[in-house]
Amino acid sequence: MRLLLGLLTPLRLLNDVVLAAGRALGVAALAVMVAAILVQVFYRYVLNNALPWPDEAARFLMLWMTGLMAPTAFRRGGFVAIDMVVRMLPARVAALLSLALLLLTLTVLLVAFRIGWAEVTGIGGRFMTTSLYYPTGTGWAKVPRAWMMMSLHVGVTLMLLVNAEMILRSVIALFGGADRLPAIPGAVVGAE
């Protein structure tokens, strides 16, 4: 038990720090996304002259917001779940079922990790956005679509870290150490 708790602590602390940074960046992406949409609404409906970039910028920011915020929702139990059966089961059986579901989730995340990396490095990632630019030392360059696709890869990578923590928590609970598990900050009650 001591070994499992020793493995959990650094992973839990890493997730605490990385996910807090992800939430902060996700909130910033949301704020900029809303600003871009408001700019587009003003130009389109007040000035009758729609800009080419706000729609694409909003999609870009929405993808990054999702990739940065979804791991926190996963960790806190914020995803939709049907947990009636788990709550009716004895603690050990519930922990075993939880572990099995987390291992299934791990399998899905590993496939998504591979797909995410293929999107970033594959042919789709070599194209450029149509209306988003960034400054360079010699002028302006179009933003590569790979930067947009990287949101999927980053989000899945962070979810893999969370999944590893949740698997460790489930194994500890399975061996009777649930009372020794530290709480997840902001977790939905009963979501562990």
Short mmCIF file of C-alpha atoms in Angstrom, two decimals:
data_model
loop_
_atom_site.label_atom_id
_atom_site.label_comp_id
_atom_site.label_asym_id
_atom_site.label_seq_id
_atom_site.Cartn_x
_atom_site.Cartn_y
_atom_site.Cartn_z
CA MET A 1 0.00 0.00 0.00
CA ARG A 2 2.84 2.34 0.87
CA LEU A 3 4.37 1.78 -2.60
CA LEU A 4 1.08 2.60 -4.35
CA LEU A 5 0.59 5.74 -2.27
CA GLY A 6 4.21 6.67 -3.00
CA LEU A 7 3.54 6.33 -6.74
CA LEU A 8 0.32 8.30 -6.47
CA THR A 9 1.76 11.35 -4.69
CA PRO A 10 4.07 12.70 -7.44
CA LEU A 11 1.49 11.97 -10.14
CA ARG A 12 -1.23 13.70 -8.11
CA LEU A 13 1.00 16.74 -7.53
CA LEU A 14 1.98 16.86 -11.22
CA ASN A 15 -1.70 16.74 -12.20
CA ASP A 16 -2.52 19.46 -9.63
CA VAL A 17 0.02 21.83 -11.18
CA VAL A 18 -0.41 20.98 -14.87
CA LEU A 19 -4.20 20.98 -14.76
CA ALA A 20 -4.26 24.30 -12.87
CA ALA A 21 -2.14 25.82 -15.65
CA GLY A 22 -4.43 24.19 -18.24
CA ARG A 23 -7.50 25.67 -16.57
CA ALA A 24 -5.93 29.14 -16.54
CA LEU A 25 -5.01 28.88 -20.22
CA GLY A 26 -8.44 27.44 -21.01
CA VAL A 27 -10.17 30.39 -19.31
CA ALA A 28 -7.93 32.78 -21.26
CA ALA A 29 -8.77 30.96 -24.52
CA LEU A 30 -12.48 31.22 -23.69
CA ALA A 31 -12.20 34.95 -23.00
CA VAL A 32 -10.34 35.63 -26.25
CA MET A 33 -12.79 33.40 -28.15
CA VAL A 34 -15.75 35.42 -26.83
CA ALA A 35 -13.95 38.66 -27.74
CA ALA A 36 -13.31 37.40 -31.29
CA ILE A 37 -16.96 36.44 -31.68
CA LEU A 38 -18.12 39.84 -30.38
CA VAL A 39 -15.77 41.59 -32.82
CA GLN A 40 -17.25 39.54 -35.65
CA VAL A 41 -20.81 40.33 -34.58
CA PHE A 42 -20.01 44.06 -34.43
CA TYR A 43 -18.32 44.11 -37.84
CA ARG A 44 -20.93 41.90 -39.50
CA TYR A 45 -24.14 43.43 -38.13
CA VAL A 46 -23.19 46.99 -37.21
CA LEU A 47 -20.64 47.85 -39.91
CA ASN A 48 -22.02 45.34 -42.45
CA ASN A 49 -18.46 44.23 -43.24
CA ALA A 50 -17.61 40.76 -41.89
CA LEU A 51 -13.97 40.07 -41.07
CA PRO A 52 -12.32 36.89 -42.41
CA TRP A 53 -10.48 35.80 -39.26
CA PRO A 54 -12.77 35.77 -36.17
CA ASP A 55 -14.65 32.55 -37.05
CA GLU A 56 -11.45 30.58 -37.55
CA ALA A 57 -9.86 32.16 -34.48
CA ALA A 58 -12.89 31.17 -32.37
CA ARG A 59 -12.69 27.57 -33.60
CA PHE A 60 -8.95 27.47 -32.89
CA LEU A 61 -9.48 28.80 -29.37
CA MET A 62 -12.46 26.51 -28.71
CA LEU A 63 -10.35 23.44 -29.59
CA TRP A 64 -7.57 24.55 -27.25
CA MET A 65 -10.02 25.42 -24.47
CA THR A 66 -11.51 21.92 -24.77
CA GLY A 67 -8.11 20.20 -24.84
CA LEU A 68 -6.98 22.10 -21.76
CA MET A 69 -10.19 21.86 -19.71
CA ALA A 70 -11.40 18.30 -20.46
CA PRO A 71 -8.68 16.63 -18.33
CA THR A 72 -9.82 18.63 -15.28
CA ALA A 73 -13.43 17.61 -15.89
CA PHE A 74 -12.32 13.97 -16.21
CA ARG A 75 -10.34 14.13 -12.98
CA ARG A 76 -13.12 15.85 -11.02
CA GLY A 77 -15.82 13.49 -12.23
CA GLY A 78 -17.46 16.18 -14.34
CA PHE A 79 -18.22 13.97 -17.35
CA VAL A 80 -21.67 12.50 -17.70
CA ALA A 81 -21.77 9.11 -16.01
CA ILE A 82 -24.39 6.55 -15.08
CA ASP A 83 -23.20 5.44 -11.68
CA MET A 84 -26.34 3.91 -10.14
CA VAL A 85 -24.95 0.39 -10.45
CA VAL A 86 -21.59 1.31 -8.93
CA ARG A 87 -23.27 2.93 -5.93
CA MET A 88 -25.36 -0.19 -5.29
CA LEU A 89 -22.35 -2.54 -5.33
CA PRO A 90 -20.16 -3.44 -2.36
CA ALA A 91 -17.05 -1.23 -2.11
CA ARG A 92 -14.57 -3.82 -3.45
CA VAL A 93 -16.76 -4.82 -6.37
CA ALA A 94 -17.36 -1.15 -7.19
CA ALA A 95 -13.60 -0.52 -7.08
CA LEU A 96 -13.02 -3.50 -9.39
CA LEU A 97 -15.64 -2.24 -11.85
CA SER A 98 -14.14 1.25 -11.69
CA LEU A 99 -10.69 -0.18 -12.41
CA ALA A 100 -12.01 -2.15 -15.39
CA LEU A 101 -13.67 0.98 -16.81
CA LEU A 102 -10.50 3.01 -16.28
CA LEU A 103 -8.46 0.36 -18.11
CA LEU A 104 -10.96 0.50 -20.97
CA THR A 105 -10.63 4.29 -20.94
CA LEU A 106 -6.84 3.89 -21.06
CA THR A 107 -7.18 1.80 -24.21
CA VAL A 108 -9.36 4.43 -25.88
CA LEU A 109 -6.98 7.23 -24.83
CA LEU A 110 -3.96 5.37 -26.22
CA VAL A 111 -5.71 5.05 -29.59
CA ALA A 112 -6.67 8.75 -29.43
CA PHE A 113 -3.05 9.63 -28.57
CA ARG A 114 -1.88 7.89 -31.74
CA ILE A 115 -4.57 9.55 -33.84
CA GLY A 116 -3.80 12.97 -32.33
CA TRP A 117 -0.12 12.67 -33.14
CA ALA A 118 -0.92 11.51 -36.68
CA GLU A 119 -3.12 14.59 -37.14
CA VAL A 120 -0.32 16.88 -35.99
CA THR A 121 2.45 15.29 -38.03
CA GLY A 122 0.43 13.91 -40.94
CA ILE A 123 -0.64 15.52 -44.17
CA GLY A 124 -3.51 17.46 -42.56
CA GLY A 125 -1.08 19.19 -40.21
CA ARG A 126 0.95 20.50 -43.14
CA PHE A 127 -1.83 22.78 -44.37
CA MET A 128 -2.18 26.36 -43.20
CA THR A 129 -5.19 28.13 -41.77
CA THR A 130 -6.95 30.39 -44.25
CA SER A 131 -7.14 33.60 -42.23
CA LEU A 132 -4.96 33.35 -39.12
CA TYR A 133 -1.49 34.87 -39.14
CA TYR A 134 1.33 35.30 -36.64
CA PRO A 135 4.25 37.75 -36.74
CA THR A 136 7.71 36.58 -37.79
CA GLY A 137 10.97 38.48 -37.95
CA THR A 138 10.40 39.18 -41.65
CA GLY A 139 6.64 39.79 -41.71
CA TRP A 140 3.58 37.61 -41.23
CA ALA A 141 3.06 33.87 -41.73
CA LYS A 142 -0.10 31.76 -41.76
CA VAL A 143 -0.77 29.64 -38.68
CA PRO A 144 -0.27 25.94 -39.48
CA ARG A 145 -3.28 23.66 -38.93
CA ALA A 146 -0.93 21.43 -36.92
CA TRP A 147 -1.14 24.03 -34.14
CA MET A 148 -4.90 23.53 -34.11
CA MET A 149 -4.60 19.74 -34.19
CA MET A 150 -2.09 19.83 -31.34
CA SER A 151 -5.00 20.69 -29.02
CA LEU A 152 -6.32 17.13 -29.44
CA HIS A 153 -2.92 15.62 -28.73
CA VAL A 154 -2.28 17.81 -25.68
CA GLY A 155 -5.76 17.14 -24.30
CA VAL A 156 -5.41 13.37 -24.71
CA THR A 157 -1.91 13.43 -23.17
CA LEU A 158 -3.22 15.27 -20.12
CA MET A 159 -6.15 12.85 -19.89
CA LEU A 160 -3.67 9.95 -19.96
CA LEU A 161 -1.93 11.48 -16.92
CA VAL A 162 -5.27 11.83 -15.15
CA ASN A 163 -6.25 8.29 -16.14
CA ALA A 164 -3.00 6.95 -14.66
CA GLU A 165 -3.78 8.75 -11.38
CA MET A 166 -7.34 7.42 -11.39
CA ILE A 167 -6.11 3.86 -12.03
CA LEU A 168 -3.72 4.14 -9.08
CA ARG A 169 -6.54 5.50 -6.90
CA SER A 170 -8.78 2.64 -7.98
CA VAL A 171 -6.12 0.00 -7.20
CA ILE A 172 -5.51 1.58 -3.78
CA ALA A 173 -9.27 1.55 -3.10
CA LEU A 174 -9.47 -2.06 -4.27
CA PHE A 175 -6.88 -3.06 -1.67
CA GLY A 176 -8.75 -1.28 1.11
CA GLY A 177 -6.87 2.02 1.15
CA ALA A 178 -9.69 4.31 0.01
CA ASP A 179 -9.66 6.09 3.37
CA ARG A 180 -5.97 7.00 2.84
CA LEU A 181 -6.53 8.67 -0.55
CA PRO A 182 -6.22 12.45 -0.59
CA ALA A 183 -9.24 14.27 -1.99
CA ILE A 184 -9.18 15.60 -5.54
CA PRO A 185 -9.56 19.39 -5.42
CA GLY A 186 -12.97 20.40 -6.78
CA ALA A 187 -14.12 16.81 -7.35
CA VAL A 188 -17.80 16.07 -7.63
CA VAL A 189 -18.89 14.20 -4.49
CA GLY A 190 -18.99 10.46 -5.14
CA ALA A 191 -17.17 10.75 -8.48
CA GLU A 192 -14.02 8.98 -7.36
#
